[in-house]
Amino acid sequence: MLMRPTAALAALFFVSTSPLALAAEKPTDPQIAHIAYTAGTIDIEAAKLAIKKSKNKEVVDFAKDMERDHEAVNKQALDLVKKLKVTPEDNDTSKALAKAAKEERAKLAKLKGAAFDKAYIDNEVAYHKQVDGALETLLIPSASNAELKSLLETGLKIFQGHEQHAEHVAGMLK
Amino acid sequence: MRPLLLAPMLATVLIASPALAATIEVTIDKLVFSPASVQAKIGDTIEWTNKDILAHTATVKGGWDVMIPAKSRGKVTLKAAGTVDYFCRFHPNMKGRIEVAP
């Protein structure tokens, strides 16, 4: 389960380092905007599922934090692309992220109680780690617009906080 | 502000009339309280300015809870002496401290 998003991002790195895909080495700003927005939407949808399914206060509070923060960041991202007149562009990374997330949600939907809580939080830890890694090593260095870069950097700060928060909740579930 | 305020405040204390309350500013930027630790006196107000696009709180376990909306402010007036550790309920790794003198 934890491997799926990893696989998606690994595929992204594989493609980006493949000599056959030199042109795709760096995502463009419209692609970066799409990837960042997609990644946020995925976490909002996971949070909504957790708010609906979980009975654990810590887990529900965490999920509400994820929903609130990712919606705020995504709103900021939409405002920025509008201002910059950039149209987010769908791409293989976004598609791979969305596909992995759909599978993850289907798995989570079948779980209940403590098993759900653990699977959701463990995935949140892994997912934020992967997204933070992608922001740091690929998306931020590739962004050419200064405002987009700055928003991604703010996002990284926020998501690193989420990662620590998720790890804290994971520790409490043990 | 503080060095300027200090002299009249000391004078007030010396003549034993009610102390002049000060407002102490704390900024929140990219999920960090800055300064992370401040010194205050009973009656002083702490005012947080949130530069982030996210809502935050300044919360003391078993004590006060201040909402600080995105791009906005929140404040609390200190009513008890002692050191208080506060955090953000939404981002529990954000931490701050206030040392409140009587």
Short mmCIF file of C-alpha atoms in Angstrom, two decimals, chain B residues 14-63:
data_model
loop_
_atom_site.label_atom_id
_atom_site.label_comp_id
_atom_site.label_asym_id
_atom_site.label_seq_id
_atom_site.Cartn_x
_atom_site.Cartn_y
_atom_site.Cartn_z
CA LEU B 14 8.46 52.67 41.57
CA ILE B 15 5.67 55.01 42.49
CA ALA B 16 3.43 51.96 43.05
CA SER B 17 0.54 53.03 40.85
CA PRO B 18 -1.12 50.56 38.46
CA ALA B 19 1.43 49.38 35.88
CA LEU B 20 1.17 50.57 32.30
CA ALA B 21 0.12 47.67 30.11
CA ALA B 22 2.19 47.00 27.03
CA THR B 23 1.39 45.21 23.78
CA ILE B 24 3.97 42.67 22.73
CA GLU B 25 4.06 41.72 19.06
CA VAL B 26 4.70 38.20 17.84
CA THR B 27 4.82 37.45 14.12
CA ILE B 28 3.83 34.17 12.50
CA ASP B 29 5.57 33.54 9.20
CA LYS B 30 5.83 30.17 7.44
CA LEU B 31 4.59 28.31 10.53
CA VAL B 32 7.04 29.89 12.98
CA PHE B 33 6.26 32.10 16.01
CA SER B 34 8.82 34.86 16.11
CA PRO B 35 10.18 35.67 18.61
CA ALA B 36 9.52 32.19 19.92
CA SER B 37 9.90 33.37 23.49
CA VAL B 38 8.79 36.72 24.95
CA GLN B 39 8.75 38.33 28.37
CA ALA B 40 5.68 40.15 29.63
CA LYS B 41 3.90 41.28 32.78
CA ILE B 42 0.39 40.65 34.05
CA GLY B 43 -1.95 43.00 32.18
CA ASP B 44 0.19 43.07 29.03
CA THR B 45 -1.32 42.01 25.73
CA ILE B 46 0.30 39.62 23.29
CA GLU B 47 -0.68 40.32 19.70
CA TRP B 48 0.05 37.79 16.99
CA THR B 49 0.26 38.90 13.36
CA ASN B 50 -0.28 35.98 11.02
CA LYS B 51 1.44 36.46 7.65
CA ASP B 52 0.62 32.92 6.51
CA ILE B 53 -2.16 31.90 4.15
CA LEU B 54 -3.27 29.43 6.83
CA ALA B 55 -5.25 29.86 10.01
CA HIS B 56 -3.32 29.31 13.23
CA THR B 57 -4.07 29.32 16.94
CA ALA B 58 -2.12 30.19 20.05
CA THR B 59 -3.31 27.64 22.56
CA VAL B 60 -2.32 26.83 26.11
CA LYS B 61 -3.18 23.33 27.26
CA GLY B 62 -5.94 23.76 29.85
CA GLY B 63 -5.81 27.53 29.35
#
